[in-house]
Coordinates of C-alpha atoms in Angstrom, one line a residue:
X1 CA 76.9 88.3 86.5
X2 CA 80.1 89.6 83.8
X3 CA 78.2 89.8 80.5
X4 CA 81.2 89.0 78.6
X5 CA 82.8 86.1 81.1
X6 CA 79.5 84.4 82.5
X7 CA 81.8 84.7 85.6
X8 CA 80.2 86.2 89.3
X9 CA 82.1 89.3 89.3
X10 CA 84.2 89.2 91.8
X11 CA 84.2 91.1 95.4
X12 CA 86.5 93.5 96.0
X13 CA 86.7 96.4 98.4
X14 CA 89.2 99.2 99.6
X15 CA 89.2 101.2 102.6
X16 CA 91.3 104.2 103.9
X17 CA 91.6 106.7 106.7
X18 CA 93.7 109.0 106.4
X19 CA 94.2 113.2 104.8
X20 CA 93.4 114.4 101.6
X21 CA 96.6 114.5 99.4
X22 CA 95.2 115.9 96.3
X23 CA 91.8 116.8 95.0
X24 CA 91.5 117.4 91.3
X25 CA 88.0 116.9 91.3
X26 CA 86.1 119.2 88.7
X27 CA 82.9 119.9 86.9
X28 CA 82.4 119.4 83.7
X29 CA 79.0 118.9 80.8
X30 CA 79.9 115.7 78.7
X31 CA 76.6 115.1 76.1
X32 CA 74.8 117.6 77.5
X33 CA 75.0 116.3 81.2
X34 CA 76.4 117.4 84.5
X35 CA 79.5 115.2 85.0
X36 CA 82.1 115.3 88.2
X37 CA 85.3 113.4 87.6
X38 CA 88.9 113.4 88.3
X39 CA 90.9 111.9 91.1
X40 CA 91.2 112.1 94.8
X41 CA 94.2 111.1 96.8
X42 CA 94.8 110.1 99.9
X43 CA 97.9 109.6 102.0
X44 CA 97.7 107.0 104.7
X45 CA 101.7 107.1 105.9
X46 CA 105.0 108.7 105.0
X47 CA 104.8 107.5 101.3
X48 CA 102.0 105.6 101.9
X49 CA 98.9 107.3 99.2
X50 CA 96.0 105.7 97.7
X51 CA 94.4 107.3 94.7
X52 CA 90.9 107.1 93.8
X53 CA 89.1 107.7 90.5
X54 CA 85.8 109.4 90.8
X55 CA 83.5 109.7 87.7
X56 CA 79.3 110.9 88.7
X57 CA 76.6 111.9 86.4
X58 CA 74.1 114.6 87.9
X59 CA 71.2 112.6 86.7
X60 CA 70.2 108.5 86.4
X61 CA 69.9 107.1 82.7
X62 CA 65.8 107.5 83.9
X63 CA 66.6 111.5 84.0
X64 CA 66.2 111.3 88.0
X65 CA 69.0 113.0 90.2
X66 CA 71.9 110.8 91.4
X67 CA 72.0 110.8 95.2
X68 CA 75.5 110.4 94.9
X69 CA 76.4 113.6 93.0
X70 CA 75.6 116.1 96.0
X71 CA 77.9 114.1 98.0
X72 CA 80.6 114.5 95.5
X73 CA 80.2 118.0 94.7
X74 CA 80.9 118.5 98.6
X75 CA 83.8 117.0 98.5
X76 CA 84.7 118.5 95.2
X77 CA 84.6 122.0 96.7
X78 CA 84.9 121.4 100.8
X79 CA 87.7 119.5 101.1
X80 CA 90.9 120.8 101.6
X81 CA 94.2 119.3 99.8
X82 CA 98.0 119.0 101.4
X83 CA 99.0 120.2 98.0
X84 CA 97.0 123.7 98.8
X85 CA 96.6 124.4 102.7
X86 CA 99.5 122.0 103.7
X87 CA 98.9 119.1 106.2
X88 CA 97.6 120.4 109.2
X89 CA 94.7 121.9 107.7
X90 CA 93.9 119.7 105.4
X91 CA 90.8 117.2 105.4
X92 CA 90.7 114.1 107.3
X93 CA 88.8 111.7 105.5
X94 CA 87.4 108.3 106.1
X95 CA 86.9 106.2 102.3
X96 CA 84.4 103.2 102.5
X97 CA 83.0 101.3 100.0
X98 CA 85.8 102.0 97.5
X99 CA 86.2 99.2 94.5
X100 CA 89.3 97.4 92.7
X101 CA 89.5 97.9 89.6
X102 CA 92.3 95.8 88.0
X103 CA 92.7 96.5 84.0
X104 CA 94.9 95.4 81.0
X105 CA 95.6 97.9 77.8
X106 CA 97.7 98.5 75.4
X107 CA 99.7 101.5 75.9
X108 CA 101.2 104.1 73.4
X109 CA 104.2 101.8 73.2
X110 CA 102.5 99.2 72.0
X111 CA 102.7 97.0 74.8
X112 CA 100.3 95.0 77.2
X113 CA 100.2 97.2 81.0
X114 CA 98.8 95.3 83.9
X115 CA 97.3 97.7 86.8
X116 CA 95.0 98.4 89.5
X117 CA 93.1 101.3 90.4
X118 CA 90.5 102.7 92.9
X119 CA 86.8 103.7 92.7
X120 CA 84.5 105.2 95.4
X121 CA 81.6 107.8 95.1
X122 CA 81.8 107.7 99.1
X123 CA 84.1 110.0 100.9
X124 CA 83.2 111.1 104.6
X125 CA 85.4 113.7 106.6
X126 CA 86.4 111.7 109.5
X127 CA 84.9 112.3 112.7
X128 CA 86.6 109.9 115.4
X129 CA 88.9 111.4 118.3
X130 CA 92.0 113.4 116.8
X131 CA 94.0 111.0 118.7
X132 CA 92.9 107.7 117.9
X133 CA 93.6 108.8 114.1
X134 CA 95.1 106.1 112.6
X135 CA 95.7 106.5 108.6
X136 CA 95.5 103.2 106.8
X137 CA 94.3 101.2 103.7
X138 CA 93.0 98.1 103.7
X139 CA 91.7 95.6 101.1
X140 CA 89.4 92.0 100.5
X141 CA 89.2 90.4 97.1
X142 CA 88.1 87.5 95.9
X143 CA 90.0 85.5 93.2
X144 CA 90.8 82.2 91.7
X145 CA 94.7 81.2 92.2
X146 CA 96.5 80.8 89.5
X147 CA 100.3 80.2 91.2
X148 CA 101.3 80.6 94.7
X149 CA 105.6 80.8 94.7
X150 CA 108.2 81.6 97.3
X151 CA 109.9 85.4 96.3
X152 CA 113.6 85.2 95.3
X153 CA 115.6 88.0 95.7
X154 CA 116.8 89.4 92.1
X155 CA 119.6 91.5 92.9
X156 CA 122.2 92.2 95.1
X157 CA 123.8 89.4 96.9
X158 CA 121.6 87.2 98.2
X159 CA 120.4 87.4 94.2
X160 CA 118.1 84.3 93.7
X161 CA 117.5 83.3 97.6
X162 CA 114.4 82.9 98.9
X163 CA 112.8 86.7 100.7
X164 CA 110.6 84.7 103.4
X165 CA 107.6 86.2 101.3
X166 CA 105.1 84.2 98.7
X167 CA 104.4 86.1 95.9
X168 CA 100.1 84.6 95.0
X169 CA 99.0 85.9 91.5
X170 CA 95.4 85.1 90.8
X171 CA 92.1 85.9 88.1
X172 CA 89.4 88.4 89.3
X173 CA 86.7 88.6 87.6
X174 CA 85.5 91.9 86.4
X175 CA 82.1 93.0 85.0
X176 CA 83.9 93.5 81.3
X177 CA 86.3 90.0 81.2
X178 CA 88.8 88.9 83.6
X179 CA 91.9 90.5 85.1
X180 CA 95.4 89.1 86.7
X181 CA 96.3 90.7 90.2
X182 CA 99.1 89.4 92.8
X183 CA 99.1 89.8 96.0
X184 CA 102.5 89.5 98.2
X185 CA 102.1 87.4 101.7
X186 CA 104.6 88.6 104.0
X187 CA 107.0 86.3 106.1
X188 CA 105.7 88.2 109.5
X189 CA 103.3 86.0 111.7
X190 CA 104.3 82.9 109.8
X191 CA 101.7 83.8 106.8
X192 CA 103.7 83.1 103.6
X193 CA 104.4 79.7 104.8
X194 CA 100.6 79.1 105.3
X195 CA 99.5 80.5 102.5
X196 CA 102.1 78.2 100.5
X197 CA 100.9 74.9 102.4
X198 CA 97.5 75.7 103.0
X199 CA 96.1 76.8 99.4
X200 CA 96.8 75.6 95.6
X201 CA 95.8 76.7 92.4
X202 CA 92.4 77.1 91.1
X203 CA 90.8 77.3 94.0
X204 CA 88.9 80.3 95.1
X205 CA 89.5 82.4 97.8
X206 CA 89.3 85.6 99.3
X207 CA 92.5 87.6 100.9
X208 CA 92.6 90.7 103.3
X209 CA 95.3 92.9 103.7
X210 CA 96.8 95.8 103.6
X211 CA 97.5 98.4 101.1
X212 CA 101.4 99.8 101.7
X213 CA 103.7 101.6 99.2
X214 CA 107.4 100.4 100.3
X215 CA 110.6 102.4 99.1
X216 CA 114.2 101.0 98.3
X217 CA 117.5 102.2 97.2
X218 CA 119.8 100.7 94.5
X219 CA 123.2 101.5 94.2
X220 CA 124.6 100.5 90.9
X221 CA 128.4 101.3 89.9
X222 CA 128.7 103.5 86.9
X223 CA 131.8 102.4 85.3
X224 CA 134.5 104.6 84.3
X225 CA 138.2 104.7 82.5
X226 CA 139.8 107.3 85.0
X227 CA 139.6 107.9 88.7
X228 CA 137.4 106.3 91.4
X229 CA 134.7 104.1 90.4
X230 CA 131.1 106.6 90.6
X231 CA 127.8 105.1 91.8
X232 CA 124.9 106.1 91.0
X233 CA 121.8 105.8 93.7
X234 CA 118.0 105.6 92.6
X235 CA 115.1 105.2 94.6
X236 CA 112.4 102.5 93.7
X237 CA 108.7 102.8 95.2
X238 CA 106.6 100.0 95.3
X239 CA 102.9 99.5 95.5
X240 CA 102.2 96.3 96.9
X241 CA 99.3 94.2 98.2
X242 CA 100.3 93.0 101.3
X243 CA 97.7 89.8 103.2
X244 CA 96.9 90.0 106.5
X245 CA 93.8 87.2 106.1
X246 CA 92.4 84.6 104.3
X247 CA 89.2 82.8 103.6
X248 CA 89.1 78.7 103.5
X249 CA 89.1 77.9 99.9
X250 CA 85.3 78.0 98.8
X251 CA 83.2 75.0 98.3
X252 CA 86.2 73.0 100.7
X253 CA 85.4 71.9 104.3
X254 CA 84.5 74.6 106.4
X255 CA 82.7 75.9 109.8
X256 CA 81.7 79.0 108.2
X257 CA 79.4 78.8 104.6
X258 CA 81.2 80.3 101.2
X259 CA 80.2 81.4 98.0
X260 CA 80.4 78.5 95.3
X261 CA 84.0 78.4 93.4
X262 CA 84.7 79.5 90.7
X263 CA 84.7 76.8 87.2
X264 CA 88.1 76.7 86.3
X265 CA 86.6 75.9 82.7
X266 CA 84.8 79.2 82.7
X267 CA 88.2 80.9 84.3
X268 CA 90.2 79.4 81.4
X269 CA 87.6 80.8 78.6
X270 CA 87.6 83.9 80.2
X271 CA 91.9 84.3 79.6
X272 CA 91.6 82.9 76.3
X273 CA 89.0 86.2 75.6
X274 CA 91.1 88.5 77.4
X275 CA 94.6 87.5 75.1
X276 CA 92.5 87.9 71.6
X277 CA 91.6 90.8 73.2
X278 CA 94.6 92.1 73.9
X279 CA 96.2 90.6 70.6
X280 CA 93.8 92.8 68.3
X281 CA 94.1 96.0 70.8
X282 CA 98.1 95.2 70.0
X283 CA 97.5 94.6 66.7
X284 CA 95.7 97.8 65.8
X285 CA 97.7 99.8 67.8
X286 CA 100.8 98.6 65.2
X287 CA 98.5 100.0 61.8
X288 CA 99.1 103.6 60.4
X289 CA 96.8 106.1 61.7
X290 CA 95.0 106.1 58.3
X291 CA 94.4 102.6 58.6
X292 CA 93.5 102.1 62.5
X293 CA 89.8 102.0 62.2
X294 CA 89.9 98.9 60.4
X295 CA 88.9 95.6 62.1
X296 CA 91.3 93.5 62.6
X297 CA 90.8 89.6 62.2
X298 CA 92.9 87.4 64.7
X299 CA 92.5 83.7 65.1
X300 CA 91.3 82.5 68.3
X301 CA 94.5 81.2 70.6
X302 CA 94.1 77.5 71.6
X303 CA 92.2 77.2 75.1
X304 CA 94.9 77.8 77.8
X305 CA 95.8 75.6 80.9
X306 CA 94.5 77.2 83.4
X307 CA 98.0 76.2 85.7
X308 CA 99.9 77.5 83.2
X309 CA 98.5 81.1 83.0
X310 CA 101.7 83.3 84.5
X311 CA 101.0 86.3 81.9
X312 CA 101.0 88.9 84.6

């Protein structure tokens, strides 16, 4: 249970094959205490690379040892990076167990960023035949729908037409509050057009799918008062959620038993926590430095429609 939602946290879970990209794993004492942290990445295609956060005390709050942290350290010194030894000799690696971990904060700017990252303590060098290797990252999460919406196009010419894909954007709940995440169902195998007659919002389900990185270039024309028109070309990479699967909704007829839903009531609460939230991180984030420790008063926002909730 989420202390601070009285939500069931949600179930989420990543999974990757694929080689080690980067390993900035390192040892450290915080408070007196063995502590491993930093990041490992892993790239699963071309541009395809999923990064996870790694953070491991050496000892239990009871002062026993973790049986996690020998694992880690292994990995913090064994395996082998593309960025030092290059691909071929780099470490194959199988990721299970690995956790979403979708957050909201208010940046040095000032302003509210929406993101997801990954979390595993459990890394394993993969052992399978060399030639059945088959890099990927997959995902399953649980969350309550907030708007399920066909994906328009938003530049070029076909600017405001309809992709093919449905764009779902949903609340997970965490163990701190509640989080937004959106998930893209692709046009392939006729799943955007199920998942846009098959499910509504606030109901509660659970979507598989695939983690992919996708890259596109723009062309936009610089303009200019003599000679030929210039263009200038930029490459955008994207980080998407892609479904493969879904679950029926929960508590709806079904051959197969589900989890209850979740209370939409409860959801709602939960969004109207996470905006003060947010609204007093924003609002001391504007003070002077002098003045930034002080607590800052805000009055509670009226209780949100639950189908209203786009702040993504």
């Amino acid at each position: 249970m989420s202390e601070k939602t009285n939500l069931r946290q949600a179930d989420t879970k990543v999974e990757v094959v694929g080689i080690v990209s980067e390993n900035t794993l390192e040892e450290s004492v915080r408070d007196g205490k063995k502590v491993i942290s930093g990041d490992i990445t892993v790239q699963t295609g071309d541009i395809n690379f999923v990064t996870f956060r790694v953070y491991v005390n050496e000892k239990k709050n009871d002062g026993t040892d973790n049986g996690c942290y020998a694992g880690i350290e292994t990995v913090m010194r064994e395996y082998q990076s593309i960025a030092k030894v290059g691909k071929d000799a780099a470490t194959r690696v199988t990721v299970t167990n690995g956790q979403i971990r979708p957050r909201s904060y208010v940046g040095k700017d000032k302003q509210v960023h929406v993101g997801v990252s990954y979390q595993t303590m459990f890394f394993n060098r993969y052992d399978g035949d060399p030639e059945k290797f088959e890099p990927r990252a997959w995902f399953e999460v649980e969350m309550a729908i907030a708007s399920i919406t066909p994906e328009l196009y938003t530049s070029g010419e076909n600017k405001g037409e309809e992709t093919g894909r449905a764009i779902v954007k949903g609340w997970v709940p965490t163990y701190s509050g509640i989080e937004p995440m959106t998930l893209v169902a692709p046009a392939e195998d006729g799943i955007a057009e199920a998942i846009l007659d098959d499910y509504t919002p606030n109901q509660t389900v659970k979507f598989y799918g695939d983690i992919v990185n996708s890259r596109a270039e723009i062309t936009k024309e610089i303009p200019v008062k003599i000679g030929k028109p210039r263009f200038e070309k930029k490459t955008i990479y994207k980080n998407e959620m892609i479904i493969t699967n879904a679950s029926d909704a929960y508590g709806e007829d079904s051959e197969t038993p589900t989890p209850e839903p979740y209370d939409i009531g409860a959801i709602s609460q939960a969004i109207t926590d996470r905006e003060v939230r947010l609204e007093e991180e924003k609002a001391k984030a504007k003070q002077p430095e002098t003045a930034a420790s002080a607590a800052t008063t805000k009055a509670r926002p009226k209780l949100p429609n639950f189908l209203s909730i786009n702040k993504f």
